[in-house]
Amino acid sequence: AAELKVKHHLALGEGSVCLFTSKSGDTKEIVEIMEFCKKQGATTVAFVATEENPMRQFADYMFFADCGEEYSTHTFFCGIATF
């Protein structure tokens, strides 16, 4: 995420689709790069475990893997692989 923000990939913009995954949805670096991609005109898609999270404000589409805090991050990523 940091590399994309610093190097400003030339192809990023309208017509781009950026996918983001975060169990909590509040990873600072992910939220920041989502905002950056959104400002560049990209469509943003988020895969998260909880509905209420900071990623929500920058996501054009959100998918929820219904796993609460009692599940591991590994379980979360296995769950979103089924999408």
Short mmCIF file of C-alpha atoms in Angstrom, two decimals:
data_model
loop_
_atom_site.label_atom_id
_atom_site.label_comp_id
_atom_site.label_asym_id
_atom_site.label_seq_id
_atom_site.Cartn_x
_atom_site.Cartn_y
_atom_site.Cartn_z
CA ALA A 1 0.00 0.00 0.00
CA ALA A 2 2.76 2.44 0.90
CA GLU A 3 4.58 1.86 -2.39
CA LEU A 4 1.46 2.69 -4.39
CA LYS A 5 0.93 5.92 -2.50
CA VAL A 6 4.55 7.05 -2.77
CA LYS A 7 5.20 6.03 -6.38
CA HIS A 8 1.79 7.10 -7.78
CA HIS A 9 1.26 4.29 -10.26
CA LEU A 10 0.60 5.90 -13.64
CA ALA A 11 -2.20 3.51 -14.60
CA LEU A 12 -4.25 4.16 -11.45
CA GLY A 13 -7.36 6.19 -12.16
CA GLU A 14 -10.79 5.93 -13.76
CA GLY A 15 -11.29 2.39 -14.96
CA SER A 16 -9.11 0.96 -12.18
CA VAL A 17 -10.58 -1.40 -9.60
CA CYS A 18 -8.73 -1.68 -6.29
CA LEU A 19 -9.44 -4.54 -3.86
CA PHE A 20 -8.78 -4.25 -0.14
CA THR A 21 -8.99 -6.80 2.65
CA SER A 22 -8.93 -6.14 6.36
CA LYS A 23 -10.52 -8.17 9.12
CA SER A 24 -11.06 -5.16 11.39
CA GLY A 25 -11.49 -2.56 8.66
CA ASP A 26 -9.51 -0.02 10.66
CA THR A 27 -5.92 -0.66 9.55
CA LYS A 28 -4.61 2.90 9.15
CA GLU A 29 -2.44 2.23 6.08
CA ILE A 30 -5.27 0.43 4.26
CA VAL A 31 -7.77 3.21 5.00
CA GLU A 32 -5.28 5.83 3.78
CA ILE A 33 -4.54 4.02 0.51
CA MET A 34 -8.26 3.46 -0.08
CA GLU A 35 -8.80 7.20 0.22
CA PHE A 36 -5.88 7.81 -2.15
CA CYS A 37 -7.24 5.37 -4.77
CA LYS A 38 -10.72 6.88 -4.46
CA LYS A 39 -9.32 10.38 -5.07
CA GLN A 40 -7.55 9.04 -8.18
CA GLY A 41 -10.94 7.95 -9.54
CA ALA A 42 -10.58 4.20 -8.97
CA THR A 43 -13.48 1.96 -7.97
CA THR A 44 -12.78 0.55 -4.50
CA VAL A 45 -13.92 -2.83 -3.20
CA ALA A 46 -13.48 -3.86 0.44
CA PHE A 47 -13.67 -7.29 2.07
CA VAL A 48 -14.10 -6.95 5.84
CA ALA A 49 -15.45 -8.86 8.83
CA THR A 50 -17.45 -6.06 10.42
CA GLU A 51 -19.95 -3.61 8.96
CA GLU A 52 -18.97 -0.61 11.07
CA ASN A 53 -15.42 0.39 10.13
CA PRO A 54 -13.46 3.33 8.68
CA MET A 55 -13.03 1.61 5.28
CA ARG A 56 -16.74 2.06 4.70
CA GLN A 57 -16.38 5.76 3.82
CA PHE A 58 -14.07 5.03 0.86
CA ALA A 59 -15.56 1.76 -0.45
CA ASP A 60 -17.78 1.72 -3.51
CA TYR A 61 -18.60 -1.92 -2.73
CA MET A 62 -18.27 -3.82 0.55
CA PHE A 63 -18.42 -7.53 1.16
CA PHE A 64 -18.72 -8.90 4.69
CA ALA A 65 -17.28 -12.22 5.78
CA ASP A 66 -19.42 -13.00 8.80
CA CYS A 67 -16.73 -13.88 11.31
CA GLY A 68 -16.52 -12.14 14.63
CA GLU A 69 -13.55 -11.41 16.82
CA GLU A 70 -13.57 -15.01 18.03
CA TYR A 71 -12.29 -16.17 14.63
CA SER A 72 -8.68 -15.92 13.52
CA THR A 73 -7.41 -13.73 10.72
CA HIS A 74 -6.61 -16.93 8.81
CA THR A 75 -10.27 -17.97 9.04
CA PHE A 76 -11.31 -14.53 7.78
CA PHE A 77 -9.08 -14.75 4.69
CA CYS A 78 -10.22 -18.29 3.97
CA GLY A 79 -13.80 -17.01 4.18
CA ILE A 80 -13.29 -14.19 1.70
CA ALA A 81 -11.57 -16.60 -0.70
CA THR A 82 -15.03 -18.11 -1.26
CA PHE A 83 -16.30 -14.84 -2.77
#
